[in-house]
Structure formats: C-alpha cells, structure tokens
C-alpha cells in the first residue's frame, strides 16, 4: 500500500540521506500512491517536504527549494486511507513542537479515541489522518522519557490496528526508530550506514544484506548499529539474510510479475478489508457509510453496477445479500444500465463496484442512478477517485495498489467488502441474529489463512497449466456462487493468455454448451461443498460425469474431503472447507494461478496484456 524508506549514515551532514530516501521511494513507486514526502534531520533540527501526486512533484519541489544537508532521513509514499490525498495529509507528520517526524503504513483503528484524547488536552491537529495522532503521542512520550526508542515502545503498545512506523527526532541526529505490527518492515545492513524499507526494493541499490523484523518489534538504527527489542522491552536477535534478487525483481517483492505478487497479496488484502469494521461489542460499524439508517431500512431493491471482474464480484454478492437480507438484488453491467431505462427510485440502493474508482461506464451509471433518485454506495479501492466522490456513500476496500491489468486481489477484496455490506444491512434490518452475524464474521476472518493454504499448495495447478499451454480453448462450469467464479476463471485466461475460454452455469450444459464437448476438451468444474447444499453438489457431480462420458478432460476444484469427485476427475485441486457463500474467496485462487502460469508458459506479458488498460476511463 504505502512505501516507507529510512536511512541513517552520515556522521557529518551530507546529501546522501536525501539521495537514498528519494531513490528508495522511486523504487517503491510500483506500490501505488497519491502523495509523497520526506523528513531530514539536520544540524538545525527537522526539515520536511511533501507534495500530493507523483514523486516527480516532490522532486520539483526539492529542486525549487533545496533542503539542507542531513545526517538521517525518512521518506514515504502515501495511499490515502484517512483524509484526501493532498499536501496537508501527506506524510511525514510532525509533533506539536515540530521536533518529531513520523511516517506510517497501515490503519490505526483506535485513532478516533486517541484523537479525542489529544484534542481534550489542547493539542491542535492539522490533518485528517490517523498518523498525525501518533506524531503527537510520540512527541509527548519523548518529552517524558527523553529517548526515542522508549517513546516508540510506549506509544506502540497503545495502538490498535496495523502499522509500520518510522520516526526521527531533532535531538537524535543519527537515529532512526521503526516498529511494525501486522505490516511489513525490513532492515538493510550497510557499512557505516543502515536502512529501513517496506521491502528490500527500498535499499537494494545499496545493500543486499537484510534483517527480518518480527511482529511487535522495535528497531533502532544508528550508522554503526542495529538493535531490536519487543514491545515489552526484551532484547531480540533478528534473523539476517542475503537478498539474491535484482532491483527489478525486488520491486515485485521477489515475484516474477506483479500479477503473481498480487495473487500472493490476497490473504493480506482480505484481512485489511475486514480490519476495523466492528466495535468493542462485535457489532458491524461501517464508518464510511454516511447514509441515514432509516434510508437503508426502507431499501426494497439493490442493483449492483460494475464491469468485468467487478461485475463477477457483484454476482457473488447477489447470492449472499439476498440470502442474508431477503432483499432482491440485480447485477447490471454498468455500460448497459442507463440505456435500458431501469426501474429505479428512492427505495433503490445502487452499489457501484470499481477498483480504480474512475471506470467511466460505472461513473455514468452512478450519475444516472442519482438522477433517478436512488441512493448510491460505491465499493472502490482508490481514495480520492471520482466514483466515491459522486456517490452518497463509500465502502473502501484495502487491497493496496493493483499494478497488473488483470485484477486478482481487488476481486477478492470487492467480494469481502460486499459481504460486509450484506451483513451490515442484515444487522440494520434485523434479518440475521447478532450471533449469526458474529459467526459469519468469524468465518470471514478465517479466509486469509485458507487462501494462504491454497497458495502454499500451488505446485499442482502450476504443473497442469504449463502442460496445457497449447490448449486451444478451456471451458469453465459452476453452479450457485460457483457460476461467477467460472466466468472469472474464463476471463482471466482471455485477458492474459489470449485463449478462447467460456464460463457457463453448469445447469445450462444440456441447453447448448454440451455440444462443445469433444475428446480432450479441458473443462474446469467448480464443485460446491457437499456439506452445504447436498442436492447442488450431486447435480454438479452429475455434470462432471456427463462431460467425462463425452471425452472431456475434467479439471475439478473441490473442497478437502470431497471424495465423490475422484472417480470422474482427471485432475483435482482441493481447497480448504469453507462456508458455501464464502467459498468463491478460495475457489477462484487456483483459477488465477492457472491463468498466470499458462500465460507465462506461453511467454506472454501477464502484467500488461495487449489491448487492455488498468482503468477504463472512456465509455
């Protein structure tokens, strides 16, 4: 999500801190961001520079107003979560006396409480961010303790949420202190200098010697030393290792492509999207949805508008929201919506789904829906984008920037956000008991580990994909929530492997598509859990038998323990047992990996496939 860089190494003030920090930020641009800033420790105290927009804007600012020579520095590229992407909200943030500078990746869940505490104490907060709260707390702790590491320890123990924090103090010209909780931070070890970064891309140009920083640990850097303690103050001996990636690969976290990296980001993307959505009593609290509860209670129809992968996320959401809320849900391709004279009124909730928040077809549909009097809620991944600005409410996914054109982690984050919306409406309307909602939320929190299990066992699907690189076409079949998964699997092959692929509802087989089956035809089948809807499971197993009898090569995705599929499957890709409505979050992952590996085996550019753009900003 954000990019973080820290450097200390100049005993005598020089230009290297700024050079290293700006170079590191440039190598972290792949992470995506909407503003950038630096803080340097100089002989006269702290100096900062920050600017909304791309790093070139900050570079221009530094050329026009050069910063003095320094001994240490920290730098940040921000992906907005709290507050608009502007100069004021950009990092670093300063304590009230201007002697502590802080940069931050993550979300401070209890920042509202901490902010209120600071305001009550008479502290003026200049920005809308959660990070500024940390800067003020650190300043007060330093005044009390006289040591930046001790101050960080005191403050970190008060924070809830996810965070990587880096801080410098004007009184400590050769010290940078960092800490992490559920957010990455890596130490780079140099000769007379040391580094910190969100990942090794930040410092790979200067050193390949690195050190892992564990969960809930605090690292203190000087030019000659690196020391680590845990939140309780106990000394820690971190694991050191040598990075064997080149600078280009490091920008992708060691993966061969952004798409591969983003597929592996999915456990974190789901976890981050779930983060901070409940209060202390376990009730769902979606602070971003600033629509009167009375308006949401009177909704009698929901229309999801989206395009491409986002539309398939909407199809999954339809099954869940209708089941949990008993509200009819339609899913409409955004580019068709306003041309068919849709029936929309003040009791209609229109949910617009878009990764970029700039999809023109979806934006035009949003405008049409609002003209008709509907309430519009946006599910988007990009703060400050147009669609949420023009909607009545927004539910942000926290997938982080998605660089590869073919969407993967944004798809799973969109589904997760839609589940949260459905459960929130069920809570509001009383269609689910609180204990039922709590149980479903617990099930959702288990999904990241299940996705990780699929990723850890990916060798089988990769082997099969490589062996099928010359296949002329692939068919995908699914029922219930497996149907949109089948369509998404087909879309991924079209997008990056340029392969003819079609996703069908398995029940449609005898109504036409079965004519496509011939000996050797590869067919993926997404099998529902036998533990949920018995009849549905047996129907899909019958579909497998039908196509196998006609010579199809059956590639089956089934949950662990489902032995009914074994006699009829040429290949089985097992996924962890998951509640039926949540199953798409795990069953789609093998299909993503299959498309990625097949396209790679064909020698294609999986990150930038031909004819496609990441954000479709024209109708």
mmCIF file of N, CA and C in Angstrom, residues 299-387:
data_model
loop_
_atom_site.group_PDB
_atom_site.id
_atom_site.type_symbol
_atom_site.label_atom_id
_atom_site.label_comp_id
_atom_site.label_asym_id
_atom_site.label_seq_id
_atom_site.Cartn_x
_atom_site.Cartn_y
_atom_site.Cartn_z
ATOM 1 N N UNK A 299 -34.888 0.332 1.960
ATOM 2 C CA UNK A 299 -34.474 -0.173 0.652
ATOM 3 C C UNK A 299 -35.250 -1.439 0.314
ATOM 4 N N UNK A 300 -35.847 -1.462 -0.892
ATOM 5 C CA UNK A 300 -36.591 -2.666 -1.292
ATOM 6 C C UNK A 300 -35.989 -3.348 -2.522
ATOM 7 N N UNK A 301 -34.887 -2.790 -3.036
ATOM 8 C CA UNK A 301 -34.192 -3.415 -4.151
ATOM 9 C C UNK A 301 -32.758 -2.887 -4.198
ATOM 10 N N UNK A 302 -31.839 -3.796 -4.521
ATOM 11 C CA UNK A 302 -30.435 -3.411 -4.690
ATOM 12 C C UNK A 302 -30.021 -3.731 -6.118
ATOM 13 N N UNK A 303 -29.352 -2.782 -6.749
ATOM 14 C CA UNK A 303 -28.794 -3.010 -8.080
ATOM 15 C C UNK A 303 -27.284 -2.812 -8.001
ATOM 16 N N UNK A 304 -26.532 -3.831 -8.356
ATOM 17 C CA UNK A 304 -25.074 -3.732 -8.412
ATOM 18 C C UNK A 304 -24.688 -3.383 -9.841
ATOM 19 N N UNK A 305 -23.912 -2.314 -10.003
ATOM 20 C CA UNK A 305 -23.440 -1.915 -11.331
ATOM 21 C C UNK A 305 -21.911 -2.010 -11.344
ATOM 22 N N UNK A 306 -21.390 -2.638 -12.381
ATOM 23 C CA UNK A 306 -19.951 -2.861 -12.469
ATOM 24 C C UNK A 306 -19.621 -3.379 -13.859
ATOM 25 N N UNK A 307 -18.331 -3.531 -14.123
ATOM 26 C CA UNK A 307 -17.861 -4.064 -15.400
ATOM 27 C C UNK A 307 -16.796 -5.122 -15.138
ATOM 28 N N UNK A 308 -16.701 -6.101 -16.046
ATOM 29 C CA UNK A 308 -15.623 -7.080 -15.994
ATOM 30 C C UNK A 308 -15.578 -7.854 -14.699
ATOM 31 N N UNK A 309 -14.383 -7.978 -14.140
ATOM 32 C CA UNK A 309 -14.190 -8.728 -12.900
ATOM 33 C C UNK A 309 -15.054 -8.180 -11.775
ATOM 34 N N UNK A 310 -15.180 -6.866 -11.688
ATOM 35 C CA UNK A 310 -16.004 -6.269 -10.634
ATOM 36 C C UNK A 310 -17.455 -6.719 -10.737
ATOM 37 N N UNK A 311 -17.938 -6.936 -11.964
ATOM 38 C CA UNK A 311 -19.310 -7.417 -12.151
ATOM 39 C C UNK A 311 -19.460 -8.841 -11.613
ATOM 40 N N UNK A 312 -18.414 -9.657 -11.757
ATOM 41 C CA UNK A 312 -18.477 -11.015 -11.206
ATOM 42 C C UNK A 312 -18.442 -10.982 -9.688
ATOM 43 N N UNK A 313 -17.724 -10.012 -9.112
ATOM 44 C CA UNK A 313 -17.783 -9.823 -7.659
ATOM 45 C C UNK A 313 -19.215 -9.485 -7.243
ATOM 46 N N UNK A 314 -19.885 -8.670 -8.060
ATOM 47 C CA UNK A 314 -21.283 -8.347 -7.788
ATOM 48 C C UNK A 314 -22.195 -9.555 -7.875
ATOM 49 N N UNK A 315 -21.903 -10.454 -8.821
ATOM 50 C CA UNK A 315 -22.710 -11.676 -8.937
ATOM 51 C C UNK A 315 -22.584 -12.537 -7.684
ATOM 52 N N UNK A 316 -21.369 -12.634 -7.145
ATOM 53 C CA UNK A 316 -21.183 -13.373 -5.896
ATOM 54 C C UNK A 316 -21.975 -12.683 -4.773
ATOM 55 N N UNK A 317 -21.871 -11.358 -4.718
ATOM 56 C CA UNK A 317 -22.560 -10.598 -3.676
ATOM 57 C C UNK A 317 -24.068 -10.815 -3.716
ATOM 58 N N UNK A 318 -24.621 -10.957 -4.905
ATOM 59 C CA UNK A 318 -26.070 -11.148 -5.054
ATOM 60 C C UNK A 318 -26.552 -12.351 -4.239
ATOM 61 N N UNK A 319 -25.843 -13.474 -4.361
ATOM 62 C CA UNK A 319 -26.259 -14.672 -3.626
ATOM 63 C C UNK A 319 -26.242 -14.426 -2.121
ATOM 64 N N UNK A 320 -25.183 -13.785 -1.639
ATOM 65 C CA UNK A 320 -25.038 -13.587 -0.197
ATOM 66 C C UNK A 320 -26.040 -12.571 0.340
ATOM 67 N N UNK A 321 -26.179 -11.420 -0.340
ATOM 68 C CA UNK A 321 -27.046 -10.360 0.174
ATOM 69 C C UNK A 321 -28.506 -10.793 0.152
ATOM 70 N N UNK A 322 -28.927 -11.447 -0.918
ATOM 71 C CA UNK A 322 -30.308 -11.924 -0.950
ATOM 72 C C UNK A 322 -30.571 -12.925 0.160
ATOM 73 N N UNK A 323 -29.612 -13.817 0.408
ATOM 74 C CA UNK A 323 -29.803 -14.837 1.439
ATOM 75 C C UNK A 323 -29.830 -14.214 2.830
ATOM 76 N N UNK A 324 -28.929 -13.280 3.099
ATOM 77 C CA UNK A 324 -28.831 -12.712 4.435
ATOM 78 C C UNK A 324 -29.874 -11.635 4.700
ATOM 79 N N UNK A 325 -30.243 -10.860 3.690
ATOM 80 C CA UNK A 325 -31.074 -9.666 3.890
ATOM 81 C C UNK A 325 -32.499 -9.812 3.374
ATOM 82 N N UNK A 326 -32.731 -10.816 2.518
ATOM 83 C CA UNK A 326 -34.034 -11.015 1.880
ATOM 84 C C UNK A 326 -34.461 -9.777 1.092
ATOM 85 N N UNK A 327 -33.504 -9.163 0.422
ATOM 86 C CA UNK A 327 -33.758 -8.052 -0.488
ATOM 87 C C UNK A 327 -33.392 -8.526 -1.884
ATOM 88 N N UNK A 328 -34.256 -8.311 -2.888
ATOM 89 C CA UNK A 328 -33.891 -8.711 -4.251
ATOM 90 C C UNK A 328 -32.699 -7.899 -4.760
ATOM 91 N N UNK A 329 -31.764 -8.591 -5.403
ATOM 92 C CA UNK A 329 -30.546 -7.956 -5.914
ATOM 93 C C UNK A 329 -30.421 -8.233 -7.404
ATOM 94 N N UNK A 330 -30.217 -7.180 -8.177
ATOM 95 C CA UNK A 330 -29.911 -7.316 -9.597
ATOM 96 C C UNK A 330 -28.449 -6.943 -9.813
ATOM 97 N N UNK A 331 -27.819 -7.594 -10.773
ATOM 98 C CA UNK A 331 -26.447 -7.231 -11.139
ATOM 99 C C UNK A 331 -26.463 -6.812 -12.598
ATOM 100 N N UNK A 332 -26.058 -5.579 -12.834
ATOM 101 C CA UNK A 332 -26.171 -4.979 -14.163
ATOM 102 C C UNK A 332 -24.796 -4.538 -14.644
ATOM 103 N N UNK A 333 -24.472 -4.865 -15.886
ATOM 104 C CA UNK A 333 -23.266 -4.302 -16.483
ATOM 105 C C UNK A 333 -23.454 -2.796 -16.598
ATOM 106 N N UNK A 334 -22.512 -2.040 -16.051
ATOM 107 C CA UNK A 334 -22.693 -0.596 -15.936
ATOM 108 C C UNK A 334 -22.926 0.071 -17.287
ATOM 109 N N UNK A 335 -22.277 -0.442 -18.332
ATOM 110 C CA UNK A 335 -22.413 0.190 -19.640
ATOM 111 C C UNK A 335 -23.766 -0.071 -20.284
ATOM 112 N N UNK A 336 -24.555 -1.018 -19.736
ATOM 113 C CA UNK A 336 -25.908 -1.279 -20.229
ATOM 114 C C UNK A 336 -26.971 -0.585 -19.385
ATOM 115 N N UNK A 337 -26.613 -0.227 -18.168
ATOM 116 C CA UNK A 337 -27.592 0.201 -17.169
ATOM 117 C C UNK A 337 -28.452 1.366 -17.633
ATOM 118 N N UNK A 338 -27.819 2.460 -18.021
ATOM 119 C CA UNK A 338 -28.615 3.656 -18.297
ATOM 120 C C UNK A 338 -29.265 3.649 -19.667
ATOM 121 N N UNK A 339 -28.957 2.640 -20.467
ATOM 122 C CA UNK A 339 -29.542 2.596 -21.805
ATOM 123 C C UNK A 339 -30.798 1.728 -21.872
ATOM 124 N N UNK A 340 -31.196 1.125 -20.745
ATOM 125 C CA UNK A 340 -32.380 0.264 -20.780
ATOM 126 C C UNK A 340 -33.548 0.830 -19.968
ATOM 127 N N UNK A 341 -33.447 2.108 -19.575
ATOM 128 C CA UNK A 341 -34.496 2.751 -18.787
ATOM 129 C C UNK A 341 -34.803 1.936 -17.538
ATOM 130 N N UNK A 342 -33.820 1.781 -16.636
ATOM 131 C CA UNK A 342 -34.007 0.927 -15.460
ATOM 132 C C UNK A 342 -35.058 1.482 -14.504
ATOM 133 N N UNK A 343 -35.710 0.582 -13.795
ATOM 134 C CA UNK A 343 -36.716 0.966 -12.797
ATOM 135 C C UNK A 343 -35.982 1.243 -11.485
ATOM 136 N N UNK A 344 -35.800 2.520 -11.179
ATOM 137 C CA UNK A 344 -35.020 2.963 -10.028
ATOM 138 C C UNK A 344 -35.792 4.068 -9.332
ATOM 139 N N UNK A 345 -35.827 4.036 -7.997
ATOM 140 C CA UNK A 345 -36.482 5.100 -7.250
ATOM 141 C C UNK A 345 -35.785 5.311 -5.910
ATOM 142 N N UNK A 346 -36.420 6.077 -5.035
ATOM 143 C CA UNK A 346 -35.792 6.445 -3.769
ATOM 144 C C UNK A 346 -35.577 5.249 -2.846
ATOM 145 N N UNK A 347 -36.238 4.126 -3.103
ATOM 146 C CA UNK A 347 -36.056 2.940 -2.265
ATOM 147 C C UNK A 347 -35.057 1.956 -2.869
ATOM 148 N N UNK A 348 -34.369 2.387 -3.920
ATOM 149 C CA UNK A 348 -33.365 1.541 -4.568
ATOM 150 C C UNK A 348 -31.970 1.915 -4.066
ATOM 151 N N UNK A 349 -31.207 0.902 -3.683
ATOM 152 C CA UNK A 349 -29.803 1.104 -3.350
ATOM 153 C C UNK A 349 -28.969 0.598 -4.522
ATOM 154 N N UNK A 350 -28.228 1.494 -5.139
ATOM 155 C CA UNK A 350 -27.343 1.125 -6.234
ATOM 156 C C UNK A 350 -25.928 1.011 -5.680
ATOM 157 N N UNK A 351 -25.306 -0.143 -5.884
ATOM 158 C CA UNK A 351 -23.943 -0.395 -5.402
ATOM 159 C C UNK A 351 -23.017 -0.403 -6.612
ATOM 160 N N UNK A 352 -22.131 0.578 -6.678
ATOM 161 C CA UNK A 352 -21.191 0.702 -7.795
ATOM 162 C C UNK A 352 -19.851 0.117 -7.370
ATOM 163 N N UNK A 353 -19.350 -0.867 -8.133
ATOM 164 C CA UNK A 353 -18.107 -1.554 -7.781
ATOM 165 C C UNK A 353 -17.051 -1.226 -8.831
ATOM 166 N N UNK A 354 -15.898 -0.717 -8.368
ATOM 167 C CA UNK A 354 -14.818 -0.354 -9.282
ATOM 168 C C UNK A 354 -13.505 -0.335 -8.513
ATOM 169 N N UNK A 355 -12.477 -1.000 -9.039
ATOM 170 C CA UNK A 355 -11.174 -0.980 -8.370
ATOM 171 C C UNK A 355 -10.614 0.441 -8.367
ATOM 172 N N UNK A 356 -10.580 1.065 -9.524
ATOM 173 C CA UNK A 356 -9.926 2.368 -9.655
ATOM 174 C C UNK A 356 -10.786 3.521 -9.168
ATOM 175 N N UNK A 357 -12.093 3.332 -9.171
ATOM 176 C CA UNK A 357 -12.986 4.441 -8.858
ATOM 177 C C UNK A 357 -13.108 5.445 -9.986
ATOM 178 N N UNK A 358 -12.578 5.093 -11.143
ATOM 179 C CA UNK A 358 -12.600 6.003 -12.292
ATOM 180 C C UNK A 358 -13.228 5.359 -13.525
ATOM 181 N N UNK A 359 -13.741 4.130 -13.424
ATOM 182 C CA UNK A 359 -14.312 3.442 -14.578
ATOM 183 C C UNK A 359 -15.454 4.270 -15.160
ATOM 184 N N UNK A 360 -15.286 4.750 -16.385
ATOM 185 C CA UNK A 360 -16.222 5.707 -16.939
ATOM 186 C C UNK A 360 -17.625 5.122 -17.093
ATOM 187 N N UNK A 361 -17.730 3.877 -17.556
ATOM 188 C CA UNK A 361 -19.059 3.266 -17.698
ATOM 189 C C UNK A 361 -19.795 3.252 -16.359
ATOM 190 N N UNK A 362 -19.062 2.916 -15.304
ATOM 191 C CA UNK A 362 -19.680 2.843 -13.980
ATOM 192 C C UNK A 362 -20.006 4.234 -13.461
ATOM 193 N N UNK A 363 -19.138 5.195 -13.719
ATOM 194 C CA UNK A 363 -19.386 6.570 -13.294
ATOM 195 C C UNK A 363 -20.648 7.131 -13.941
ATOM 196 N N UNK A 364 -20.820 6.885 -15.229
ATOM 197 C CA UNK A 364 -22.022 7.378 -15.905
ATOM 198 C C UNK A 364 -23.272 6.710 -15.366
ATOM 199 N N UNK A 365 -23.167 5.431 -15.013
ATOM 200 C CA UNK A 365 -24.303 4.724 -14.418
ATOM 201 C C UNK A 365 -24.624 5.289 -13.037
ATOM 202 N N UNK A 366 -23.593 5.652 -12.277
ATOM 203 C CA UNK A 366 -23.800 6.276 -10.963
ATOM 204 C C UNK A 366 -24.575 7.583 -11.122
ATOM 205 N N UNK A 367 -24.155 8.382 -12.069
ATOM 206 C CA UNK A 367 -24.831 9.666 -12.278
ATOM 207 C C UNK A 367 -26.291 9.469 -12.673
ATOM 208 N N UNK A 368 -26.538 8.488 -13.539
ATOM 209 C CA UNK A 368 -27.918 8.222 -13.956
ATOM 210 C C UNK A 368 -28.754 7.750 -12.773
ATOM 211 N N UNK A 369 -28.194 6.869 -11.947
ATOM 212 C CA UNK A 369 -28.946 6.359 -10.792
ATOM 213 C C UNK A 369 -29.308 7.479 -9.833
ATOM 214 N N UNK A 370 -28.389 8.400 -9.601
ATOM 215 C CA UNK A 370 -28.676 9.501 -8.683
ATOM 216 C C UNK A 370 -29.718 10.446 -9.266
ATOM 217 N N UNK A 371 -29.680 10.616 -10.585
ATOM 218 C CA UNK A 371 -30.701 11.455 -11.233
ATOM 219 C C UNK A 371 -32.093 10.858 -11.044
ATOM 220 N N UNK A 372 -32.155 9.525 -10.938
ATOM 221 C CA UNK A 372 -33.445 8.846 -10.767
ATOM 222 C C UNK A 372 -33.875 8.760 -9.307
ATOM 223 N N UNK A 373 -33.040 9.309 -8.412
ATOM 224 C CA UNK A 373 -33.420 9.358 -7.001
ATOM 225 C C UNK A 373 -32.891 8.219 -6.151
ATOM 226 N N UNK A 374 -32.089 7.327 -6.725
ATOM 227 C CA UNK A 374 -31.564 6.200 -5.962
ATOM 228 C C UNK A 374 -30.444 6.650 -5.023
ATOM 229 N N UNK A 375 -30.261 5.887 -3.948
ATOM 230 C CA UNK A 375 -29.091 6.057 -3.088
ATOM 231 C C UNK A 375 -27.957 5.221 -3.682
ATOM 232 N N UNK A 376 -26.777 5.819 -3.816
ATOM 233 C CA UNK A 376 -25.647 5.130 -4.453
ATOM 234 C C UNK A 376 -24.525 4.929 -3.441
ATOM 235 N N UNK A 377 -24.084 3.703 -3.330
ATOM 236 C CA UNK A 377 -22.947 3.347 -2.474
ATOM 237 C C UNK A 377 -21.840 2.780 -3.358
ATOM 238 N N UNK A 378 -20.634 3.292 -3.206
ATOM 239 C CA UNK A 378 -19.514 2.842 -4.020
ATOM 240 C C UNK A 378 -18.631 1.884 -3.231
ATOM 241 N N UNK A 379 -18.216 0.793 -3.869
ATOM 242 C CA UNK A 379 -17.176 -0.085 -3.338
ATOM 243 C C UNK A 379 -15.964 0.096 -4.234
ATOM 244 N N UNK A 380 -14.956 0.794 -3.732
ATOM 245 C CA UNK A 380 -13.785 1.119 -4.549
ATOM 246 C C UNK A 380 -12.511 0.919 -3.738
ATOM 247 N N UNK A 381 -11.393 0.925 -4.439
ATOM 248 C CA UNK A 381 -10.100 0.679 -3.811
ATOM 249 C C UNK A 381 -9.234 1.926 -3.749
ATOM 250 N N UNK A 382 -9.661 3.009 -4.387
ATOM 251 C CA UNK A 382 -8.798 4.173 -4.552
ATOM 252 C C UNK A 382 -9.431 5.407 -3.927
ATOM 253 N N UNK A 383 -8.818 5.905 -2.860
ATOM 254 C CA UNK A 383 -9.305 7.114 -2.204
ATOM 255 C C UNK A 383 -9.123 8.324 -3.113
ATOM 256 N N UNK A 384 -10.088 9.215 -3.037
ATOM 257 C CA UNK A 384 -9.997 10.439 -3.816
ATOM 258 C C UNK A 384 -10.434 10.294 -5.251
ATOM 259 N N UNK A 385 -10.869 9.104 -5.652
ATOM 260 C CA UNK A 385 -11.290 8.895 -7.038
ATOM 261 C C UNK A 385 -12.696 9.454 -7.253
ATOM 262 N N UNK A 386 -13.130 9.476 -8.492
ATOM 263 C CA UNK A 386 -14.357 10.195 -8.849
ATOM 264 C C UNK A 386 -15.622 9.481 -8.382
ATOM 265 N N UNK A 387 -15.695 8.175 -8.548
ATOM 266 C CA UNK A 387 -16.935 7.459 -8.227
ATOM 267 C C UNK A 387 -17.345 7.634 -6.766
#
